[in-house]
PDB file of C-alpha atoms in Angstrom:
ATOM      1  CA  MET A1417     -33.350   4.236  28.251  1.00  0.00           C
ATOM      2  CA  ASN A1418     -32.132   7.637  27.128  1.00  0.00           C
ATOM      3  CA  ILE A1419     -31.083   8.545  23.439  1.00  0.00           C
ATOM      4  CA  VAL A1420     -27.436   8.719  24.623  1.00  0.00           C
ATOM      5  CA  GLU A1421     -27.289   5.119  25.933  1.00  0.00           C
ATOM      6  CA  ILE A1422     -29.221   3.902  22.604  1.00  0.00           C
ATOM      7  CA  LEU A1423     -26.400   5.551  20.445  1.00  0.00           C
ATOM      8  CA  LYS A1424     -23.794   3.865  22.883  1.00  0.00           C
ATOM      9  CA  LEU A1425     -25.318   0.471  21.996  1.00  0.00           C
ATOM     10  CA  LYS A1426     -25.204   1.224  18.151  1.00  0.00           C
ATOM     11  CA  GLY A1427     -21.434   0.805  18.409  1.00  0.00           C
ATOM     12  CA  ARG A1428     -18.858   3.045  17.362  1.00  0.00           C
ATOM     13  CA  PRO A1429     -19.360   5.881  14.467  1.00  0.00           C
ATOM     14  CA  ASN A1430     -18.161   5.372  11.021  1.00  0.00           C
ATOM     15  CA  ALA A1431     -15.396   7.620   9.908  1.00  0.00           C
ATOM     16  CA  TYR A1432     -14.618   8.966   6.278  1.00  0.00           C
ATOM     17  CA  TYR A1433     -12.238  10.979   4.615  1.00  0.00           C
ATOM     18  CA  PRO A1434     -13.752  14.512   4.434  1.00  0.00           C
ATOM     19  CA  LYS A1435     -11.195  15.859   2.029  1.00  0.00           C
ATOM     20  CA  MET A1436     -12.053  13.367  -0.435  1.00  0.00           C
ATOM     21  CA  ALA A1437     -15.492  14.658  -1.140  1.00  0.00           C
ATOM     22  CA  LYS A1438     -14.075  17.408  -3.557  1.00  0.00           C
ATOM     23  CA  PRO A1439     -12.107  15.143  -5.925  1.00  0.00           C
ATOM     24  CA  LEU A1440     -14.552  12.246  -5.608  1.00  0.00           C
ATOM     25  CA  GLY A1441     -17.563  14.331  -6.433  1.00  0.00           C
ATOM     26  CA  GLY A1442     -19.389  14.758  -3.087  1.00  0.00           C
ATOM     27  CA  VAL A1443     -19.755  13.865   0.534  1.00  0.00           C
ATOM     28  CA  ASN A1444     -21.852  10.510  -0.418  1.00  0.00           C
ATOM     29  CA  ALA A1445     -19.207   9.509  -2.570  1.00  0.00           C
ATOM     30  CA  ALA A1446     -16.518  10.216  -0.222  1.00  0.00           C
ATOM     31  CA  VAL A1447     -18.384   8.242   2.604  1.00  0.00           C
ATOM     32  CA  LEU A1448     -19.017   5.174   0.178  1.00  0.00           C
ATOM     33  CA  PHE A1449     -15.433   5.403  -0.994  1.00  0.00           C
ATOM     34  CA  SER A1450     -14.060   5.316   2.653  1.00  0.00           C
ATOM     35  CA  GLN A1451     -16.078   2.441   3.832  1.00  0.00           C
ATOM     36  CA  LEU A1452     -15.117   0.289   0.729  1.00  0.00           C
ATOM     37  CA  PHE A1453     -11.334   1.454   1.055  1.00  0.00           C
ATOM     38  CA  TYR A1454     -11.462   0.049   4.731  1.00  0.00           C
ATOM     39  CA  TRP A1455     -12.537  -3.485   3.642  1.00  0.00           C
ATOM     40  CA  GLN A1456     -10.424  -3.704   0.645  1.00  0.00           C
ATOM     41  CA  ASP A1457      -7.334  -5.494   2.767  1.00  0.00           C
ATOM     42  CA  LYS A1458     -10.141  -7.718   4.348  1.00  0.00           C
ATOM     43  CA  ALA A1459     -11.238  -9.094   1.052  1.00  0.00           C
ATOM     44  CA  ILE A1460     -10.917 -12.847   0.387  1.00  0.00           C
ATOM     45  CA  SER A1461     -11.506 -12.553  -3.431  1.00  0.00           C
ATOM     46  CA  ASP A1462      -9.438 -11.099  -6.201  1.00  0.00           C
ATOM     47  CA  LEU A1463     -12.398  -9.185  -7.316  1.00  0.00           C
ATOM     48  CA  GLY A1464     -12.625  -7.191  -4.144  1.00  0.00           C
ATOM     49  CA  VAL A1465     -15.050  -7.024  -1.253  1.00  0.00           C
ATOM     50  CA  TYR A1466     -18.503  -8.618  -1.499  1.00  0.00           C
ATOM     51  CA  LYS A1467     -21.232  -6.343  -0.061  1.00  0.00           C
ATOM     52  CA  THR A1468     -24.806  -6.158  -0.256  1.00  0.00           C
ATOM     53  CA  ARG A1469     -26.802  -2.794  -0.654  1.00  0.00           C
ATOM     54  CA  ASP A1470     -28.268  -3.393   2.755  1.00  0.00           C
ATOM     55  CA  GLU A1471     -24.973  -4.012   4.362  1.00  0.00           C
ATOM     56  CA  LEU A1472     -23.525  -0.721   2.921  1.00  0.00           C
ATOM     57  CA  GLU A1473     -26.654   0.954   4.125  1.00  0.00           C
ATOM     58  CA  GLU A1474     -26.330  -0.313   7.509  1.00  0.00           C
ATOM     59  CA  GLU A1475     -22.669   0.716   7.511  1.00  0.00           C
ATOM     60  CA  THR A1476     -22.799   3.969   6.057  1.00  0.00           C
ATOM     61  CA  GLY A1477     -26.434   5.289   6.425  1.00  0.00           C
ATOM     62  CA  LEU A1478     -26.589   5.832   2.748  1.00  0.00           C
ATOM     63  CA  SER A1479     -30.101   4.700   1.084  1.00  0.00           C
ATOM     64  CA  HIS A1480     -30.012   2.281  -2.213  1.00  0.00           C
ATOM     65  CA  ASN A1481     -30.599   5.469  -4.207  1.00  0.00           C
ATOM     66  CA  GLU A1482     -27.752   7.639  -2.702  1.00  0.00           C
ATOM     67  CA  GLN A1483     -25.574   4.330  -3.094  1.00  0.00           C
ATOM     68  CA  ARG A1484     -26.247   4.210  -6.650  1.00  0.00           C
ATOM     69  CA  THR A1485     -25.346   7.978  -7.084  1.00  0.00           C
ATOM     70  CA  ALA A1486     -22.370   7.552  -5.273  1.00  0.00           C
ATOM     71  CA  ILE A1487     -21.127   4.206  -7.211  1.00  0.00           C
ATOM     72  CA  LYS A1488     -21.876   6.028 -10.377  1.00  0.00           C
ATOM     73  CA  LYS A1489     -19.647   8.902  -9.545  1.00  0.00           C
ATOM     74  CA  LEU A1490     -16.784   6.488  -8.350  1.00  0.00           C
ATOM     75  CA  GLN A1491     -17.116   4.536 -11.347  1.00  0.00           C
ATOM     76  CA  ASP A1492     -17.001   7.747 -13.589  1.00  0.00           C
ATOM     77  CA  LYS A1493     -13.729   8.954 -11.668  1.00  0.00           C
ATOM     78  CA  GLY A1494     -12.190   5.537 -12.443  1.00  0.00           C
ATOM     79  CA  VAL A1495     -11.590   4.841  -8.705  1.00  0.00           C
ATOM     80  CA  LEU A1496     -14.146   2.026  -8.237  1.00  0.00           C
ATOM     81  CA  ILE A1497     -14.331  -1.299  -9.956  1.00  0.00           C
ATOM     82  CA  ILE A1498     -17.494  -3.230  -9.902  1.00  0.00           C
ATOM     83  CA  THR A1499     -17.832  -6.874 -10.728  1.00  0.00           C
ATOM     84  CA  GLU A1500     -21.423  -8.578 -11.035  1.00  0.00           C
ATOM     85  CA  LYS A1501     -21.597 -12.010 -10.388  1.00  0.00           C
ATOM     86  CA  ARG A1502     -25.361 -12.505 -11.630  1.00  0.00           C
ATOM     87  CA  LEU A1503     -25.515 -16.335 -11.127  1.00  0.00           C
ATOM     88  CA  ASP A1504     -24.287 -15.922  -7.515  1.00  0.00           C
ATOM     89  CA  HIS A1505     -26.387 -12.757  -7.099  1.00  0.00           C
ATOM     90  CA  LYS A1506     -23.322 -11.124  -5.607  1.00  0.00           C
ATOM     91  CA  THR A1507     -21.624  -7.723  -6.307  1.00  0.00           C
ATOM     92  CA  PHE A1508     -18.042  -7.156  -5.795  1.00  0.00           C
ATOM     93  CA  TYR A1509     -16.235  -3.692  -5.079  1.00  0.00           C
ATOM     94  CA  LYS A1510     -12.591  -2.954  -5.703  1.00  0.00           C
ATOM     95  CA  ILE A1511     -10.917   0.139  -5.251  1.00  0.00           C
ATOM     96  CA  ASP A1512      -8.215   1.019  -7.852  1.00  0.00           C
ATOM     97  CA  ASN A1513      -5.399   2.641  -5.605  1.00  0.00           C
ATOM     98  CA  LYS A1514      -3.414   3.905  -8.841  1.00  0.00           C
ATOM     99  CA  LYS A1515      -6.366   5.762 -10.160  1.00  0.00           C
ATOM    100  CA  VAL A1516      -7.000   7.394  -6.619  1.00  0.00           C
ATOM    101  CA  ASN A1517      -3.418   8.371  -6.264  1.00  0.00           C
ATOM    102  CA  GLU A1518      -3.961  10.041  -9.926  1.00  0.00           C
ATOM    103  CA  ILE A1519      -7.022  11.872  -9.168  1.00  0.00           C
ATOM    104  CA  LEU A1520      -5.559  13.141  -5.785  1.00  0.00           C
ATOM    105  CA  ALA A1521      -2.573  14.416  -7.732  1.00  0.00           C
ATOM    106  CA  ASN A1522      -4.548  16.222 -10.469  1.00  0.00           C
ATOM    107  CA  PHE A1523      -6.703  17.810  -8.016  1.00  0.00           C
ATOM    108  CA  ALA A1524      -4.027  19.337  -6.112  1.00  0.00           C
ATOM    109  CA  LYS A1525      -2.460  20.860  -9.512  1.00  0.00           C
ATOM    110  CA  THR A1526      -5.978  22.178 -10.254  1.00  0.00           C
ATOM    111  CA  ILE A1527      -6.249  23.827  -6.816  1.00  0.00           C
ATOM    112  CA  ASN A1528      -2.742  25.389  -7.336  1.00  0.00           C
ATOM    113  CA  HIS A1529      -3.633  26.899 -10.671  1.00  0.00           C
ATOM    114  CA  LEU A1530      -7.028  28.685  -9.522  1.00  0.00           C
ATOM    115  CA  PRO A1531      -7.182  32.073 -10.574  1.00  0.00           C
ATOM    116  CA  ARG A1532      -6.532  34.565  -7.944  1.00  0.00           C
ATOM    117  CA  ASN A1533     -10.225  35.811  -7.416  1.00  0.00           C
ATOM    118  CA  GLU A1534     -11.171  32.143  -6.777  1.00  0.00           C
ATOM    119  CA  GLU A1535      -8.253  31.636  -4.295  1.00  0.00           C
ATOM    120  CA  SER A1536      -9.701  34.461  -2.254  1.00  0.00           C
ATOM    121  CA  ASN A1537     -12.887  32.783  -1.687  1.00  0.00           C
ATOM    122  CA  HIS A1538     -11.221  29.519  -0.643  1.00  0.00           C
ATOM    123  CA  PRO A1539     -12.117  28.492   2.876  1.00  0.00           C
ATOM    124  CA  GLU A1540      -8.469  27.556   3.563  1.00  0.00           C
ATOM    125  CA  VAL A1541      -6.934  30.837   2.350  1.00  0.00           C
ATOM    126  CA  ASP A1542      -7.478  32.358   5.841  1.00  0.00           C
ATOM    127  CA  ILE A1543      -4.422  31.550   7.697  1.00  0.00           C
ATOM    128  CA  VAL A1544      -3.618  32.638  11.141  1.00  0.00           C
ATOM    129  CA  ASP A1545      -0.118  34.186  11.889  1.00  0.00           C
ATOM    130  CA  SER A1546       0.905  35.846  15.228  1.00  0.00           C
ATOM    131  CA  GLY A1547      -2.675  36.398  16.134  1.00  0.00           C
ATOM    132  CA  GLU A1548      -3.447  38.114  12.584  1.00  0.00           C
ATOM    133  CA  THR A1549      -5.435  37.022   9.751  1.00  0.00           C
ATOM    134  CA  THR A1550      -3.593  37.008   6.436  1.00  0.00           C
ATOM    135  CA  LYS A1551      -4.402  35.933   2.900  1.00  0.00           C
ATOM    136  CA  SER A1552      -1.446  34.501   0.848  1.00  0.00           C
ATOM    137  CA  SER A1553      -1.724  32.507  -2.510  1.00  0.00           C
ATOM    138  CA  SER A1554       1.683  31.233  -2.021  1.00  0.00           C
ATOM    139  CA  LEU A1555       0.869  29.945   1.281  1.00  0.00           C
ATOM    140  CA  PHE A1556      -2.421  28.714   0.192  1.00  0.00           C
ATOM    141  CA  GLN A1557      -0.850  26.698  -2.770  1.00  0.00           C
ATOM    142  CA  GLU A1558       1.759  25.159   0.072  1.00  0.00           C
ATOM    143  CA  ILE A1559      -0.960  24.263   2.432  1.00  0.00           C
ATOM    144  CA  THR A1560      -3.548  22.942  -0.281  1.00  0.00           C
ATOM    145  CA  THR A1561      -0.638  20.697  -1.689  1.00  0.00           C
ATOM    146  CA  LYS A1562       0.364  19.682   1.629  1.00  0.00           C
ATOM    147  CA  THR A1563      -3.050  18.694   2.693  1.00  0.00           C
ATOM    148  CA  ILE A1564      -3.757  16.749  -0.239  1.00  0.00           C
ATOM    149  CA  THR A1565      -0.306  14.740  -0.029  1.00  0.00           C
ATOM    150  CA  GLU A1566      -0.884  14.047   3.618  1.00  0.00           C
ATOM    151  CA  ASN A1567      -4.460  12.913   2.829  1.00  0.00           C
ATOM    152  CA  THR A1568      -3.221  10.440   0.144  1.00  0.00           C
ATOM    153  CA  THR A1569      -0.327   9.193   2.394  1.00  0.00           C
ATOM    154  CA  ASN A1570      -2.782   8.604   5.296  1.00  0.00           C
ATOM    155  CA  ILE A1571      -5.002   6.593   3.002  1.00  0.00           C
ATOM    156  CA  ILE A1572      -2.144   4.460   1.899  1.00  0.00           C
ATOM    157  CA  ALA A1573      -0.877   4.232   5.347  1.00  0.00           C
ATOM    158  CA  ASP A1574      -4.075   2.851   6.771  1.00  0.00           C
ATOM    159  CA  LYS A1575      -3.451  -0.319   4.944  1.00  0.00           C
ATOM    160  CA  PRO A1576      -1.251  -2.804   7.083  1.00  0.00           C
ATOM    161  CA  GLN A1577       2.065  -2.199   6.022  1.00  0.00           C
ATOM    162  CA  PRO A1578       4.377  -5.615   5.370  1.00  0.00           C
ATOM    163  CA  GLN A1579       6.544  -6.491   8.412  1.00  0.00           C
ATOM    164  CA  LYS A1580       9.952  -8.130   8.694  1.00  0.00           C
ATOM    165  CA  ARG A1581       9.859 -11.685   9.948  1.00  0.00           C
ATOM    166  CA  ASP A1582      12.182 -14.456  11.073  1.00  0.00           C
ATOM    167  CA  LEU A1583      13.376 -17.012   8.719  1.00  0.00           C
ATOM    168  CA  PRO A1584      10.371 -19.339   8.492  1.00  0.00           C
ATOM    169  CA  ASN A1585      10.884 -23.052   9.492  1.00  0.00           C
ATOM    170  CA  ASP A1586       9.837 -24.309   5.992  1.00  0.00           C
ATOM    171  CA  PHE A1587      11.970 -21.826   3.976  1.00  0.00           C
ATOM    172  CA  LYS A1588      13.796 -23.625   1.291  1.00  0.00           C
ATOM    173  CA  PRO A1589      15.287 -22.958  -2.164  1.00  0.00           C
ATOM    174  CA  ASN A1590      12.751 -23.073  -5.180  1.00  0.00           C
ATOM    175  CA  ASP A1591      13.073 -23.035  -9.020  1.00  0.00           C
ATOM    176  CA  HIS A1592      13.695 -19.392  -9.307  1.00  0.00           C
ATOM    177  CA  HIS A1593      16.586 -19.872  -6.923  1.00  0.00           C
ATOM    178  CA  ARG A1594      17.726 -22.880  -8.694  1.00  0.00           C
ATOM    179  CA  ASN A1595      17.969 -20.705 -12.094  1.00  0.00           C
ATOM    180  CA  ILE A1596      19.782 -17.860 -10.413  1.00  0.00           C
ATOM    181  CA  ALA A1597      22.250 -20.384  -8.902  1.00  0.00           C
ATOM    182  CA  LEU A1598      22.789 -21.977 -12.733  1.00  0.00           C
ATOM    183  CA  ASN A1599      23.308 -18.325 -14.034  1.00  0.00           C
ATOM    184  CA  GLU A1600      25.575 -17.313 -11.443  1.00  0.00           C
ATOM    185  CA  ASN A1601      27.406 -20.640 -11.524  1.00  0.00           C
ATOM    186  CA  VAL A1602      27.293 -21.283  -7.736  1.00  0.00           C
ATOM    187  CA  ASN A1603      26.183 -24.371  -5.756  1.00  0.00           C
ATOM    188  CA  LEU A1604      22.603 -23.900  -4.594  1.00  0.00           C
ATOM    189  CA  ASP A1605      22.795 -26.251  -1.596  1.00  0.00           C
ATOM    190  CA  THR A1606      26.110 -24.899  -0.250  1.00  0.00           C
ATOM    191  CA  GLU A1607      24.974 -21.089  -0.536  1.00  0.00           C
ATOM    192  CA  PHE A1608      21.706 -22.040   1.146  1.00  0.00           C
ATOM    193  CA  ILE A1609      23.241 -23.554   4.021  1.00  0.00           C
ATOM    194  CA  LYS A1610      25.593 -20.532   4.229  1.00  0.00           C
ATOM    195  CA  PHE A1611      22.628 -17.937   3.843  1.00  0.00           C
ATOM    196  CA  LYS A1612      20.748 -19.791   6.447  1.00  0.00           C
ATOM    197  CA  ASP A1613      23.498 -20.083   9.075  1.00  0.00           C
ATOM    198  CA  TYR A1614      24.534 -16.370   8.486  1.00  0.00           C
ATOM    199  CA  CYS A1615      20.792 -15.088   9.034  1.00  0.00           C
ATOM    200  CA  LEU A1616      20.209 -17.297  12.116  1.00  0.00           C
ATOM    201  CA  ALA A1617      23.495 -16.372  13.670  1.00  0.00           C
ATOM    202  CA  ASN A1618      22.894 -12.537  13.015  1.00  0.00           C
ATOM    203  CA  GLY A1619      19.022 -12.604  13.775  1.00  0.00           C
ATOM    204  CA  LYS A1620      18.248 -11.279  10.360  1.00  0.00           C
ATOM    205  CA  LYS A1621      14.472 -10.517   9.194  1.00  0.00           C
ATOM    206  CA  TYR A1622      13.322  -9.735   5.976  1.00  0.00           C
ATOM    207  CA  ILE A1623       9.947  -8.819   4.417  1.00  0.00           C
ATOM    208  CA  ASP A1624      10.434 -11.187   1.392  1.00  0.00           C
ATOM    209  CA  TRP A1625      13.020 -13.919   1.903  1.00  0.00           C
ATOM    210  CA  ASN A1626      12.865 -15.395  -1.433  1.00  0.00           C
ATOM    211  CA  ALA A1627      14.192 -12.052  -2.529  1.00  0.00           C
ATOM    212  CA  ALA A1628      16.789 -11.686   0.176  1.00  0.00           C
ATOM    213  CA  PHE A1629      18.114 -15.390  -0.850  1.00  0.00           C
ATOM    214  CA  ASN A1630      18.190 -13.977  -4.499  1.00  0.00           C
ATOM    215  CA  ASN A1631      20.507 -11.138  -3.438  1.00  0.00           C
ATOM    216  CA  TRP A1632      22.660 -13.557  -1.728  1.00  0.00           C
ATOM    217  CA  LEU A1633      23.091 -16.021  -4.708  1.00  0.00           C
ATOM    218  CA  ARG A1634      23.883 -12.947  -6.963  1.00  0.00           C
ATOM    219  CA  ASN A1635      26.435 -11.729  -4.443  1.00  0.00           C
ATOM    220  CA  ALA A1636      27.991 -14.955  -4.262  1.00  0.00           C
ATOM    221  CA  GLY A1637      28.010 -15.128  -8.284  1.00  0.00           C
ATOM    222  CA  ASN A1638      29.681 -11.621  -8.502  1.00  0.00           C
ATOM    223  CA  TYR A1639      32.201 -12.719  -5.914  1.00  0.00           C
ATOM    224  CA  LYS A1640      33.029 -15.778  -7.925  1.00  0.00           C
ATOM    225  CA  LYS A1641      33.393 -13.784 -11.031  1.00  0.00           C
ATOM    226  CA  SER A1642      35.725 -11.322  -9.439  1.00  0.00           C
ATOM    227  CA  ASN A1643      37.596 -13.995  -7.698  1.00  0.00           C
ATOM    228  CA  HIS A1644      38.403 -15.649 -11.179  1.00  0.00           C
ATOM    229  CA  SER A1645      40.012 -12.323 -12.209  1.00  0.00           C
ATOM    230  CA  GLN A1646      42.418 -12.162  -9.479  1.00  0.00           C
ATOM    231  CA  SER A1647      45.826 -13.959  -9.686  1.00  0.00           C
ATOM    232  CA  ARG A1648      46.127 -14.670  -5.890  1.00  0.00           C
ATOM    233  CA  PHE A1649      44.400 -17.648  -4.753  1.00  0.00           C
ATOM    234  CA  MET A1650      41.831 -17.101  -1.725  1.00  0.00           C
ATOM    235  CA  THR A1651      40.945 -19.705   0.639  1.00  0.00           C
ATOM    236  CA  LEU A1652      37.230 -20.712   1.339  1.00  0.00           C
ATOM    237  CA  ALA A1653      37.234 -18.860   4.553  1.00  0.00           C
ATOM    238  CA  GLU A1654      38.296 -15.817   2.897  1.00  0.00           C
ATOM    239  CA  ARG A1655      35.551 -16.118   0.110  1.00  0.00           C
ATOM    240  CA  ASN A1656      32.829 -16.598   2.610  1.00  0.00           C
ATOM    241  CA  ARG A1657      33.906 -13.748   4.544  1.00  0.00           C
ATOM    242  CA  ALA A1658      33.716 -11.497   1.306  1.00  0.00           C
ATOM    243  CA  VAL A1659      30.215 -12.829   0.607  1.00  0.00           C
ATOM    244  CA  LEU A1660      29.212 -12.118   4.361  1.00  0.00           C
ATOM    245  CA  GLU A1661      30.411  -8.503   4.204  1.00  0.00           C
ATOM    246  CA  SER A1662      28.606  -7.990   0.913  1.00  0.00           C
ATOM    247  CA  MET A1663      25.465  -8.995   2.624  1.00  0.00           C
ATOM    248  CA  ARG A1664      26.099  -6.795   5.668  1.00  0.00           C
ATOM    249  CA  SER A1665      26.249  -3.913   3.057  1.00  0.00           C
TER     250      SER A1665
END
């Protein structure tokens, strides 16, 4: 068996965010950050993802000493939160996404304010335009800012985004809905039946069905208040149509 075949048996190579190396303090820190970031949405604990040093070495190629140095850099930057469960002999790692965004934004600002002599030495200053190489500080700032912004967007986009879903079979009013109905002076059971029928009839999908029903109740309450201010009597059918129209908008 040759070396290429052995590499294929090793599985896929691990990727990392190379443009995170500078703001995080080095390639090793970026490699470790990228691997831990990948596992964040797969963690089953609020403390983050549980990993042993041997597992991290297997996944990243970083030795225990290299991990310690990278972890210290990430902790110093504030992007990595570590929780030691000594009785369980477990270490949990959690990425602070808010701090990551803050660091990337500050890094972009720092680059944009580099002195002219530093800009001329930056590897991303050379821009090919119509076959000719030019150097422009304004273009450098634009490209650098765009690169950092896209990098931040890509990191966030790597995490699964919530999807709209059909009305759950077990969906029913909760205490929060009941409080809103009381505040809006509407009948909770009646409004729930109308809400459910409307959504099923129109194939509605929502990310958060509780929030959707909250809005329905508030719209029903607003309509009821406005109806009281009108001198003309409106039928139940007219009232229902008005509530449905407000939901469509």
